[in-house]
Amino acid sequence: MRRLLIGSFVFAAVVSFAGVGRAHITLTSPAPRHGPDQQKVSPCGARGDARGEAVTVFEPGETITVAWDETIDHPGHFRIMFDDDGFDDFPEPADEFDLCEPGGDQGCLLDGIEDKRGGSYSVQVTLPEIECENCTLQLIQVMTDRKPATLYYACADLALRSSGEDPGAATSSSSAGAGGGAATGAGGGAATSSSSGAATGAGGGAATSSSSGAATGAGGGAATSSSSSAVTGAGEEGVGGSGPGTSEDDGGCSFGGAGGAPAPAALALAALGAVAARRRRRALP
């Protein structure tokens, strides 16, 4: 009997300790500032709070998905806030009935997200039309099974930056290449590529590429790229100028040559021509 009581006590202690160690909420997207074991201290869960190294970049006014897991269920709701100055000065709800109004109250993105008794959550919120390098997104769990309501916190470090760049610079949602990306060539010419793989270049030269990745450029040279590659051309290997031309695929490999180096096919043809000429000279009496 004594052994049974001791075993029951140890089991209860282990279960209790595991419950304390588990997170109530785990922010999964955007990347959280802290791990799930730091949630109880306002505004972001930890004492002596400071921005972390994981910063997620969005565009001003972008609609994003905020996702999290509720690992220990409590009745209540969730709130999502935004701060743009790096001070994390989020207003806290006065009580469980104090809901902020998105678009009306400063920093309020969404409130009153109903608890669904644990599991995964995913909602969409629209970020403000501003640029900032030290922005913070805050997720609050408002638990109403005790009075007053208990709050748990999680934050994500953000930066809001416009994607517009100077004229002639490469702009794309995936840096450069196919699918609407853009590439730039030396000599003042810019080349743009569409999802079909076609590219046109300024500076007196034009390049075309099919979805198979073959591309030919003005100026006497040739460049090759896959349909999802970023292409930059210079000198005789691409468009305008006098530098090297390169093509990079998704795997990070690069191809191309410097100056006016001919393509492998041209070298082969030149070699065959030289052999034929030598044979003709030998055949002469």
mmCIF file of C-alpha atoms in Angstrom:
data_model
loop_
_atom_site.group_PDB
_atom_site.id
_atom_site.type_symbol
_atom_site.label_atom_id
_atom_site.label_comp_id
_atom_site.label_asym_id
_atom_site.label_seq_id
_atom_site.Cartn_x
_atom_site.Cartn_y
_atom_site.Cartn_z
ATOM 1 C CA MET A 1 0.000 0.000 0.000
ATOM 2 C CA ARG A 2 2.828 2.373 0.897
ATOM 3 C CA ARG A 3 4.581 1.664 -2.406
ATOM 4 C CA LEU A 4 1.337 2.321 -4.262
ATOM 5 C CA LEU A 5 0.914 5.703 -2.578
ATOM 6 C CA ILE A 6 4.524 6.700 -3.314
ATOM 7 C CA GLY A 7 4.146 5.651 -6.947
ATOM 8 C CA SER A 8 0.935 7.647 -7.296
ATOM 9 C CA PHE A 9 2.596 10.714 -5.791
ATOM 10 C CA VAL A 10 5.570 10.477 -8.168
ATOM 11 C CA PHE A 11 3.268 10.056 -11.156
ATOM 12 C CA ALA A 12 1.204 13.089 -10.144
ATOM 13 C CA ALA A 13 4.360 15.162 -9.668
ATOM 14 C CA VAL A 14 5.672 14.202 -13.106
ATOM 15 C CA VAL A 15 2.365 15.026 -14.771
ATOM 16 C CA SER A 16 2.169 18.341 -12.921
ATOM 17 C CA PHE A 17 5.723 19.263 -13.911
ATOM 18 C CA ALA A 18 5.056 18.361 -17.541
ATOM 19 C CA GLY A 19 1.981 20.580 -17.510
ATOM 20 C CA VAL A 20 4.015 23.514 -16.224
ATOM 21 C CA GLY A 21 6.705 22.967 -18.855
ATOM 22 C CA ARG A 22 4.279 22.807 -21.753
ATOM 23 C CA ALA A 23 3.307 25.964 -23.561
ATOM 24 C CA HIS A 24 -0.246 27.216 -23.545
ATOM 25 C CA ILE A 25 0.229 28.778 -26.969
ATOM 26 C CA THR A 26 2.974 28.300 -29.544
ATOM 27 C CA LEU A 27 3.234 30.929 -32.279
ATOM 28 C CA THR A 28 4.256 29.160 -35.505
ATOM 29 C CA SER A 29 3.961 31.926 -38.124
ATOM 30 C CA PRO A 30 5.520 34.478 -38.285
ATOM 31 C CA ALA A 31 8.650 33.199 -36.530
ATOM 32 C CA PRO A 32 8.333 33.815 -32.763
ATOM 33 C CA ARG A 33 10.762 35.914 -30.736
ATOM 34 C CA HIS A 34 10.930 33.444 -27.847
ATOM 35 C CA GLY A 35 10.405 29.765 -27.310
ATOM 36 C CA PRO A 36 7.094 28.470 -25.955
ATOM 37 C CA ASP A 37 8.400 28.354 -22.377
ATOM 38 C CA GLN A 38 8.377 32.167 -22.033
ATOM 39 C CA GLN A 39 4.798 33.447 -22.154
ATOM 40 C CA LYS A 40 3.738 34.929 -18.837
ATOM 41 C CA VAL A 41 5.376 38.385 -18.786
ATOM 42 C CA SER A 42 3.924 41.336 -20.699
ATOM 43 C CA PRO A 43 4.307 42.331 -23.471
ATOM 44 C CA CYS A 44 6.054 39.427 -25.217
ATOM 45 C CA GLY A 45 6.458 36.706 -22.629
ATOM 46 C CA ALA A 46 9.945 37.184 -21.133
ATOM 47 C CA ARG A 47 11.570 39.542 -18.652
ATOM 48 C CA GLY A 48 14.133 41.978 -20.023
ATOM 49 C CA ASP A 49 12.573 41.495 -23.421
ATOM 50 C CA ALA A 50 14.615 42.366 -26.505
ATOM 51 C CA ARG A 51 14.197 41.791 -30.209
ATOM 52 C CA GLY A 52 15.427 38.447 -31.429
ATOM 53 C CA GLU A 53 17.458 37.474 -34.468
ATOM 54 C CA ALA A 54 14.544 35.999 -36.434
ATOM 55 C CA VAL A 55 12.973 38.947 -38.288
ATOM 56 C CA THR A 56 10.236 38.282 -40.856
ATOM 57 C CA VAL A 57 9.956 40.815 -43.692
ATOM 58 C CA PHE A 58 6.622 41.811 -45.240
ATOM 59 C CA GLU A 59 5.403 44.653 -47.426
ATOM 60 C CA PRO A 60 3.374 47.572 -46.049
ATOM 61 C CA GLY A 61 -0.335 46.785 -46.255
ATOM 62 C CA GLU A 62 0.270 43.082 -46.925
ATOM 63 C CA THR A 63 -2.290 40.534 -45.759
ATOM 64 C CA ILE A 64 -0.507 37.760 -43.880
ATOM 65 C CA THR A 65 -1.407 34.541 -42.106
ATOM 66 C CA VAL A 66 -0.847 34.307 -38.366
ATOM 67 C CA ALA A 67 -0.778 30.726 -37.086
ATOM 68 C CA TRP A 68 -0.379 29.205 -33.643
ATOM 69 C CA ASP A 69 -1.112 26.081 -31.615
ATOM 70 C CA GLU A 70 -3.045 25.973 -28.347
ATOM 71 C CA THR A 71 -1.456 23.126 -26.424
ATOM 72 C CA ILE A 72 -3.298 23.632 -23.125
ATOM 73 C CA ASP A 73 -6.916 24.601 -23.556
ATOM 74 C CA HIS A 74 -8.543 27.403 -21.584
ATOM 75 C CA PRO A 75 -11.847 29.134 -22.278
ATOM 76 C CA GLY A 76 -11.437 32.656 -23.586
ATOM 77 C CA HIS A 77 -10.239 34.288 -26.795
ATOM 78 C CA PHE A 78 -7.185 35.584 -28.646
ATOM 79 C CA ARG A 79 -6.037 39.057 -29.698
ATOM 80 C CA ILE A 80 -3.462 40.131 -32.326
ATOM 81 C CA MET A 81 -1.781 43.548 -32.057
ATOM 82 C CA PHE A 82 0.887 45.487 -33.992
ATOM 83 C CA ASP A 83 3.511 47.997 -32.865
ATOM 84 C CA ASP A 84 5.685 49.932 -35.309
ATOM 85 C CA ASP A 85 8.213 51.795 -33.139
ATOM 86 C CA GLY A 86 10.144 48.980 -31.486
ATOM 87 C CA PHE A 87 9.000 49.805 -27.941
ATOM 88 C CA ASP A 88 6.363 47.055 -27.764
ATOM 89 C CA ASP A 89 4.010 49.441 -25.975
ATOM 90 C CA PHE A 90 0.868 47.383 -26.524
ATOM 91 C CA PRO A 91 -2.269 48.316 -24.587
ATOM 92 C CA GLU A 92 -3.556 45.452 -22.473
ATOM 93 C CA PRO A 93 -7.236 44.549 -22.224
ATOM 94 C CA ALA A 94 -8.768 45.896 -19.019
ATOM 95 C CA ASP A 95 -10.810 42.711 -18.627
ATOM 96 C CA GLU A 96 -12.126 39.799 -20.658
ATOM 97 C CA PHE A 97 -14.825 41.984 -22.230
ATOM 98 C CA ASP A 98 -12.423 44.720 -23.373
ATOM 99 C CA LEU A 99 -12.075 44.029 -27.101
ATOM 100 C CA CYS A 100 -10.174 46.328 -29.444
ATOM 101 C CA GLU A 101 -11.554 47.349 -32.833
ATOM 102 C CA PRO A 102 -9.444 46.578 -35.930
ATOM 103 C CA GLY A 103 -8.894 49.736 -37.937
ATOM 104 C CA GLY A 104 -10.264 51.865 -35.105
ATOM 105 C CA ASP A 105 -7.980 51.272 -32.132
ATOM 106 C CA GLN A 106 -4.294 51.878 -32.711
ATOM 107 C CA GLY A 107 -2.342 48.700 -33.295
ATOM 108 C CA CYS A 108 -5.388 46.423 -33.266
ATOM 109 C CA LEU A 109 -5.273 43.838 -36.063
ATOM 110 C CA LEU A 110 -7.853 41.343 -34.771
ATOM 111 C CA ASP A 111 -9.585 40.596 -31.465
ATOM 112 C CA GLY A 112 -12.189 38.229 -30.089
ATOM 113 C CA ILE A 113 -10.783 35.185 -31.908
ATOM 114 C CA GLU A 114 -12.873 32.448 -30.339
ATOM 115 C CA ASP A 115 -11.212 29.628 -28.437
ATOM 116 C CA LYS A 116 -11.972 26.267 -30.050
ATOM 117 C CA ARG A 117 -10.787 24.023 -27.234
ATOM 118 C CA GLY A 118 -7.202 23.487 -28.332
ATOM 119 C CA GLY A 119 -5.562 22.626 -31.621
ATOM 120 C CA SER A 120 -4.202 24.756 -34.440
ATOM 121 C CA TYR A 121 -5.366 28.246 -35.344
ATOM 122 C CA SER A 122 -4.836 30.241 -38.537
ATOM 123 C CA VAL A 123 -6.192 33.721 -39.275
ATOM 124 C CA GLN A 124 -5.443 36.446 -41.787
ATOM 125 C CA VAL A 125 -4.664 40.017 -40.790
ATOM 126 C CA THR A 126 -3.730 43.078 -42.844
ATOM 127 C CA LEU A 127 -0.608 44.962 -41.791
ATOM 128 C CA PRO A 128 -0.562 48.789 -41.710
ATOM 129 C CA GLU A 129 0.472 50.794 -44.777
ATOM 130 C CA ILE A 130 3.741 51.941 -43.216
ATOM 131 C CA GLU A 131 7.426 51.109 -43.422
ATOM 132 C CA CYS A 132 9.275 50.099 -40.265
ATOM 133 C CA GLU A 133 12.373 48.128 -39.325
ATOM 134 C CA ASN A 134 11.496 47.416 -35.684
ATOM 135 C CA CYS A 135 7.877 46.317 -35.881
ATOM 136 C CA THR A 136 6.364 43.751 -33.545
ATOM 137 C CA LEU A 137 3.322 41.505 -33.876
ATOM 138 C CA GLN A 138 1.817 40.403 -30.562
ATOM 139 C CA LEU A 139 -0.469 37.430 -29.884
ATOM 140 C CA ILE A 140 -2.359 37.399 -26.571
ATOM 141 C CA GLN A 141 -4.299 34.508 -25.105
ATOM 142 C CA VAL A 142 -7.044 35.826 -22.805
ATOM 143 C CA MET A 143 -8.054 33.008 -20.426
ATOM 144 C CA THR A 144 -11.369 33.507 -18.645
ATOM 145 C CA ASP A 145 -11.606 30.463 -16.370
ATOM 146 C CA ARG A 146 -10.321 32.594 -13.471
ATOM 147 C CA LYS A 147 -11.127 36.106 -12.282
ATOM 148 C CA PRO A 148 -9.517 38.344 -13.261
ATOM 149 C CA ALA A 149 -8.666 36.958 -16.680
ATOM 150 C CA THR A 150 -5.157 35.586 -17.162
ATOM 151 C CA LEU A 151 -3.014 36.663 -20.127
ATOM 152 C CA TYR A 152 -0.317 34.761 -21.989
ATOM 153 C CA TYR A 153 1.882 36.446 -24.601
ATOM 154 C CA ALA A 154 3.850 35.648 -27.755
ATOM 155 C CA CYS A 155 5.530 38.060 -30.190
ATOM 156 C CA ALA A 156 7.124 38.029 -33.637
ATOM 157 C CA ASP A 157 9.719 40.540 -34.850
ATOM 158 C CA LEU A 158 8.826 42.053 -38.232
ATOM 159 C CA ALA A 159 10.129 44.566 -40.771
ATOM 160 C CA LEU A 160 7.851 46.239 -43.326
ATOM 161 C CA ARG A 161 9.691 47.240 -46.507
ATOM 162 C CA SER A 162 8.432 48.337 -49.912
ATOM 163 C CA SER A 163 9.601 46.182 -52.816
ATOM 164 C CA GLY A 164 9.982 49.122 -55.242
ATOM 165 C CA GLU A 165 13.551 49.784 -56.357
ATOM 166 C CA ASP A 166 15.376 52.265 -58.593
ATOM 167 C CA PRO A 167 14.652 52.096 -62.344
ATOM 168 C CA GLY A 168 16.685 49.382 -64.021
ATOM 169 C CA ALA A 169 17.134 47.315 -60.873
ATOM 170 C CA ALA A 170 15.897 43.759 -60.662
ATOM 171 C CA THR A 171 12.513 43.399 -58.993
ATOM 172 C CA SER A 172 10.650 40.178 -58.397
ATOM 173 C CA SER A 173 8.775 38.388 -55.688
ATOM 174 C CA SER A 174 11.423 35.671 -55.988
ATOM 175 C CA SER A 175 14.432 37.925 -56.639
ATOM 176 C CA ALA A 176 14.887 37.304 -60.367
ATOM 177 C CA GLY A 177 14.189 34.978 -63.259
ATOM 178 C CA ALA A 178 11.072 33.358 -64.597
ATOM 179 C CA GLY A 179 7.572 33.721 -63.228
ATOM 180 C CA GLY A 180 7.504 37.489 -63.580
ATOM 181 C CA GLY A 181 11.036 38.224 -62.392
ATOM 182 C CA ALA A 182 13.402 40.730 -63.928
ATOM 183 C CA ALA A 183 17.074 40.681 -64.829
ATOM 184 C CA THR A 184 19.440 43.531 -65.569
ATOM 185 C CA GLY A 185 22.266 43.735 -68.081
ATOM 186 C CA ALA A 186 25.309 45.985 -68.177
ATOM 187 C CA GLY A 187 25.645 48.787 -70.697
ATOM 188 C CA GLY A 188 22.494 50.512 -69.533
ATOM 189 C CA GLY A 189 20.148 47.795 -70.751
ATOM 190 C CA ALA A 190 17.573 46.033 -68.626
ATOM 191 C CA ALA A 191 16.063 42.675 -69.456
ATOM 192 C CA THR A 192 12.760 41.386 -68.203
ATOM 193 C CA SER A 193 11.670 37.769 -68.240
ATOM 194 C CA SER A 194 8.156 36.381 -68.150
ATOM 195 C CA SER A 195 6.888 33.007 -67.018
ATOM 196 C CA SER A 196 7.256 31.732 -70.567
ATOM 197 C CA GLY A 197 10.990 32.315 -70.350
ATOM 198 C CA ALA A 198 11.178 35.071 -72.989
ATOM 199 C CA ALA A 199 13.565 37.964 -72.291
ATOM 200 C CA THR A 200 14.156 41.245 -74.057
ATOM 201 C CA GLY A 201 17.114 43.557 -73.441
ATOM 202 C CA ALA A 202 17.848 47.195 -74.098
ATOM 203 C CA GLY A 203 21.162 48.658 -75.257
ATOM 204 C CA GLY A 204 20.787 47.421 -78.816
ATOM 205 C CA GLY A 205 20.602 43.706 -78.044
ATOM 206 C CA ALA A 206 17.777 41.246 -77.576
ATOM 207 C CA ALA A 207 17.713 37.828 -75.982
ATOM 208 C CA THR A 208 15.095 35.153 -76.292
ATOM 209 C CA SER A 209 14.760 31.971 -74.312
ATOM 210 C CA SER A 210 12.331 29.093 -74.487
ATOM 211 C CA SER A 211 11.059 27.081 -71.565
ATOM 212 C CA SER A 212 13.819 24.577 -72.279
ATOM 213 C CA GLY A 213 16.323 27.183 -71.164
ATOM 214 C CA ALA A 214 18.097 28.009 -74.467
ATOM 215 C CA ALA A 215 18.833 31.705 -74.934
ATOM 216 C CA THR A 216 20.627 33.688 -77.632
ATOM 217 C CA GLY A 217 21.824 37.251 -77.202
ATOM 218 C CA ALA A 218 22.800 40.042 -79.535
ATOM 219 C CA GLY A 219 26.455 41.063 -79.814
ATOM 220 C CA GLY A 220 27.612 37.746 -81.234
ATOM 221 C CA GLY A 221 27.392 35.623 -78.074
ATOM 222 C CA ALA A 222 25.017 33.164 -76.542
ATOM 223 C CA ALA A 223 23.710 32.539 -73.045
ATOM 224 C CA THR A 224 21.851 29.593 -71.634
ATOM 225 C CA SER A 225 19.436 29.491 -68.743
ATOM 226 C CA SER A 226 16.664 27.308 -67.419
ATOM 227 C CA SER A 227 13.101 28.595 -67.440
ATOM 228 C CA SER A 228 13.386 29.416 -63.737
ATOM 229 C CA SER A 229 16.832 30.979 -63.797
ATOM 230 C CA ALA A 230 17.948 34.538 -63.280
ATOM 231 C CA VAL A 231 19.880 35.829 -66.298
ATOM 232 C CA THR A 232 22.347 38.701 -66.357
ATOM 233 C CA GLY A 233 24.186 39.525 -69.574
ATOM 234 C CA ALA A 234 27.063 41.831 -70.395
ATOM 235 C CA GLY A 235 29.515 42.375 -73.259
ATOM 236 C CA GLU A 236 29.195 39.884 -76.088
ATOM 237 C CA GLU A 237 27.671 37.231 -73.871
ATOM 238 C CA GLY A 238 24.393 39.039 -73.193
ATOM 239 C CA VAL A 239 23.136 42.574 -73.733
ATOM 240 C CA GLY A 240 25.284 45.689 -74.246
ATOM 241 C CA GLY A 241 28.511 46.585 -72.413
ATOM 242 C CA SER A 242 31.788 44.718 -72.222
ATOM 243 C CA GLY A 243 31.668 42.433 -69.188
ATOM 244 C CA PRO A 244 30.988 38.760 -68.524
ATOM 245 C CA GLY A 245 27.640 37.077 -68.910
ATOM 246 C CA THR A 246 26.294 34.570 -66.447
ATOM 247 C CA SER A 247 23.238 32.445 -65.916
ATOM 248 C CA GLU A 248 22.333 30.950 -62.557
ATOM 249 C CA ASP A 249 19.923 28.108 -62.011
ATOM 250 C CA ASP A 250 17.872 27.350 -58.916
ATOM 251 C CA GLY A 251 20.614 25.119 -57.599
ATOM 252 C CA GLY A 252 23.172 27.911 -57.461
ATOM 253 C CA CYS A 253 25.278 26.689 -60.400
ATOM 254 C CA SER A 254 26.519 29.264 -62.881
ATOM 255 C CA PHE A 255 27.399 29.153 -66.547
ATOM 256 C CA GLY A 256 28.813 31.555 -69.075
ATOM 257 C CA GLY A 257 32.077 33.200 -70.112
ATOM 258 C CA ALA A 258 33.862 36.516 -70.056
ATOM 259 C CA GLY A 259 34.547 38.972 -72.870
ATOM 260 C CA GLY A 260 33.773 37.602 -76.330
ATOM 261 C CA ALA A 261 34.377 33.914 -75.641
ATOM 262 C CA PRO A 262 32.375 31.812 -78.150
ATOM 263 C CA ALA A 263 29.835 29.222 -77.116
ATOM 264 C CA PRO A 264 30.809 25.514 -77.092
ATOM 265 C CA ALA A 265 28.789 24.869 -80.272
ATOM 266 C CA ALA A 266 30.667 27.603 -82.133
ATOM 267 C CA LEU A 267 33.996 26.135 -81.014
ATOM 268 C CA ALA A 268 32.977 22.718 -82.299
ATOM 269 C CA LEU A 269 31.941 24.134 -85.679
ATOM 270 C CA ALA A 270 35.216 26.054 -85.978
ATOM 271 C CA ALA A 271 37.222 22.907 -85.204
ATOM 272 C CA LEU A 272 35.326 20.885 -87.833
ATOM 273 C CA GLY A 273 35.929 23.641 -90.394
ATOM 274 C CA ALA A 274 39.660 23.636 -89.671
ATOM 275 C CA VAL A 275 39.881 19.849 -90.093
ATOM 276 C CA ALA A 276 38.004 19.994 -93.408
ATOM 277 C CA ALA A 277 40.271 22.760 -94.730
ATOM 278 C CA ARG A 278 43.388 20.792 -93.785
ATOM 279 C CA ARG A 279 42.104 17.710 -95.607
ATOM 280 C CA ARG A 280 41.370 19.776 -98.718
ATOM 281 C CA ARG A 281 44.917 21.171 -98.713
ATOM 282 C CA ARG A 282 46.389 17.672 -98.460
ATOM 283 C CA ALA A 283 44.234 16.488 -101.376
ATOM 284 C CA LEU A 284 45.582 19.187 -103.718
ATOM 285 C CA PRO A 285 48.328 17.981 -106.192
#
